[in-house]
Amino acid sequence: MVSPRTQARRYAALALYQWRLTGEDPMAIKRHMLDDPTWLDAVSASLQGIEEDEALASAQRFRFNLELFEQLLAGVPERIEPIDAQLTRFLDRPIEQVDPVELAILRIGAFEILFSASIPDGVAINEAVELTKLLGAHEGHKYVNGVLDKIARHQAVARRAAERPGGEG
């Protein structure tokens, strides 16, 4: 069974993907997702590999961390400039050429590394890798892992420098 936080990241990735493609307000996308339980059930089932004709157990319906989902949907667009600046430093191509699903996942991972002190970098990276295996292109998880690992290493160096006497901060 998928954890509620993992499921929240899955829904957030889908919503941020839609945001990138349509430009629609992320909170409007969230309302649509939450207001259409049939659609959300179908998405949840497909993400869990459940066939259409199989009933989704009531324990699996809407079993996601709403707080994390909302934090990602608000935080990524709010901090898109610093997130994309960090991604751009470590991408091997222009950000516009990154697969849109993988870009949504990279942005979630980068947001968690850069702005969510309560989430260890390794957890953020692992969640992004697993999400890419599920939703991304074949072998895309390796790319996501490499980029987010570089961001995490860079952030760790910056944190250590800031903690030194006379360092920034």
XYZ file of C-alpha atoms in Angstrom:
169
model
C 0.000 0.000 0.000
C 1.201 3.495 -0.853
C 1.786 5.930 2.011
C -0.430 9.023 2.223
C 2.600 11.304 1.698
C 3.705 9.381 -1.398
C 0.165 9.577 -2.790
C 0.116 13.331 -2.094
C 3.299 13.715 -4.147
C 1.745 11.685 -6.972
C -1.315 13.931 -7.089
C 0.865 17.033 -6.800
C 2.999 15.875 -9.734
C -0.128 15.425 -11.856
C -1.476 18.825 -10.816
C 1.859 20.591 -11.460
C 2.107 18.857 -14.833
C -1.342 20.206 -15.686
C -0.327 23.657 -14.393
C 2.693 23.712 -16.705
C 0.689 22.638 -19.744
C -2.405 24.795 -19.206
C -1.229 27.710 -17.072
C -4.341 27.167 -14.925
C -4.110 28.275 -11.292
C -2.787 25.362 -9.178
C -5.472 25.944 -6.546
C -8.175 25.673 -9.228
C -6.595 22.401 -10.344
C -6.627 21.222 -6.718
C -10.321 22.115 -6.366
C -11.112 20.222 -9.567
C -9.236 17.174 -8.330
C -10.975 17.200 -4.950
C -14.422 18.039 -6.367
C -14.429 15.109 -8.797
C -14.206 11.956 -6.661
C -14.871 9.644 -9.615
C -11.926 11.082 -11.522
C -9.711 11.035 -8.418
C -10.680 7.389 -7.816
C -9.697 6.557 -11.404
C -6.365 8.362 -11.054
C -5.691 6.696 -7.713
C -6.502 3.270 -9.161
C -4.310 3.787 -12.217
C -1.391 4.978 -10.081
C -1.736 1.851 -7.964
C -1.982 -0.458 -10.971
C -5.578 -1.428 -10.270
C -7.590 -2.472 -13.331
C -10.686 -0.455 -14.212
C -13.058 -3.292 -13.377
C -11.506 -3.888 -9.951
C -13.169 -2.061 -7.089
C -10.961 0.357 -5.218
C -10.994 -0.524 -1.525
C -12.445 2.217 0.624
C -9.158 2.359 2.562
C -7.372 3.335 -0.662
C -9.824 6.043 -1.718
C -8.520 9.542 -1.089
C -5.802 8.145 1.154
C -3.338 10.966 0.782
C -1.827 13.675 2.936
C -3.858 16.772 2.066
C -1.463 19.067 3.951
C 1.549 17.943 1.881
C -0.491 18.058 -1.344
C -1.502 21.671 -0.629
C 2.026 22.605 0.483
C 3.465 21.360 -2.819
C 0.749 22.962 -4.958
C 1.226 26.314 -3.245
C 4.979 26.166 -2.622
C 6.297 25.075 -6.015
C 4.573 27.845 -8.026
C 5.332 30.408 -5.297
C 9.048 29.564 -5.400
C 9.324 28.594 -9.058
C 12.138 31.065 -9.803
C 14.649 29.800 -7.200
C 13.610 26.192 -7.905
C 14.135 26.562 -11.647
C 17.386 28.481 -11.079
C 18.758 25.524 -9.101
C 17.470 23.003 -11.641
C 18.985 24.969 -14.514
C 22.419 24.837 -12.852
C 22.429 21.046 -13.027
C 20.368 20.193 -16.124
C 22.140 19.071 -19.292
C 19.605 20.867 -21.511
C 17.357 23.935 -21.395
C 14.562 23.534 -18.864
C 11.972 23.867 -21.652
C 13.307 20.635 -23.181
C 12.862 18.536 -20.039
C 9.969 16.072 -20.249
C 6.973 17.854 -18.636
C 6.169 15.012 -16.241
C 9.780 14.732 -15.149
C 10.002 18.510 -14.769
C 7.007 18.464 -12.419
C 8.716 15.742 -10.384
C 12.070 17.557 -10.419
C 10.352 20.704 -9.170
C 8.715 18.807 -6.304
C 12.023 17.198 -5.337
C 13.916 20.469 -5.593
C 11.248 22.252 -3.538
C 11.541 19.652 -0.801
C 15.363 19.806 -0.800
C 15.504 23.600 -0.859
C 12.534 24.619 1.287
C 11.341 21.672 3.424
C 13.803 21.298 6.285
C 11.662 18.567 7.873
C 12.131 16.275 4.855
C 15.598 14.699 4.602
C 17.221 15.199 1.200
C 17.511 11.437 0.715
C 13.771 11.014 1.222
C 12.981 13.806 -1.247
C 15.283 12.243 -3.839
C 13.985 8.702 -3.291
C 10.350 9.818 -3.536
C 11.108 11.680 -6.776
C 12.932 8.672 -8.226
C 10.064 6.308 -7.389
C 7.540 8.768 -8.792
C 9.533 9.028 -12.011
C 9.640 5.243 -12.304
C 5.841 5.296 -12.112
C 5.034 8.323 -14.277
C 8.168 9.286 -16.183
C 9.928 8.116 -19.296
C 11.912 4.871 -19.399
C 15.177 5.424 -17.504
C 14.027 8.953 -16.572
C 14.480 8.097 -12.903
C 18.257 8.061 -13.388
C 18.183 11.603 -14.741
C 15.949 12.820 -11.898
C 18.209 11.121 -9.349
C 21.335 12.739 -10.798
C 19.923 16.262 -10.933
C 18.380 16.172 -7.450
C 21.502 14.584 -5.965
C 23.578 17.489 -7.314
C 21.143 20.028 -5.856
C 21.217 18.253 -2.475
C 25.031 18.148 -2.447
C 25.218 21.832 -3.382
C 22.740 22.720 -0.627
C 24.657 20.663 1.937
C 27.871 22.532 1.116
C 26.043 25.869 1.318
C 24.496 24.920 4.695
C 27.877 23.889 6.117
C 29.459 27.141 4.901
C 26.668 29.166 6.491
C 27.098 27.339 9.810
C 30.830 28.111 10.039
C 31.874 31.101 12.172
C 31.978 34.078 9.852
C 29.848 32.238 7.277
C 26.731 33.587 5.673
C 23.587 33.430 7.763
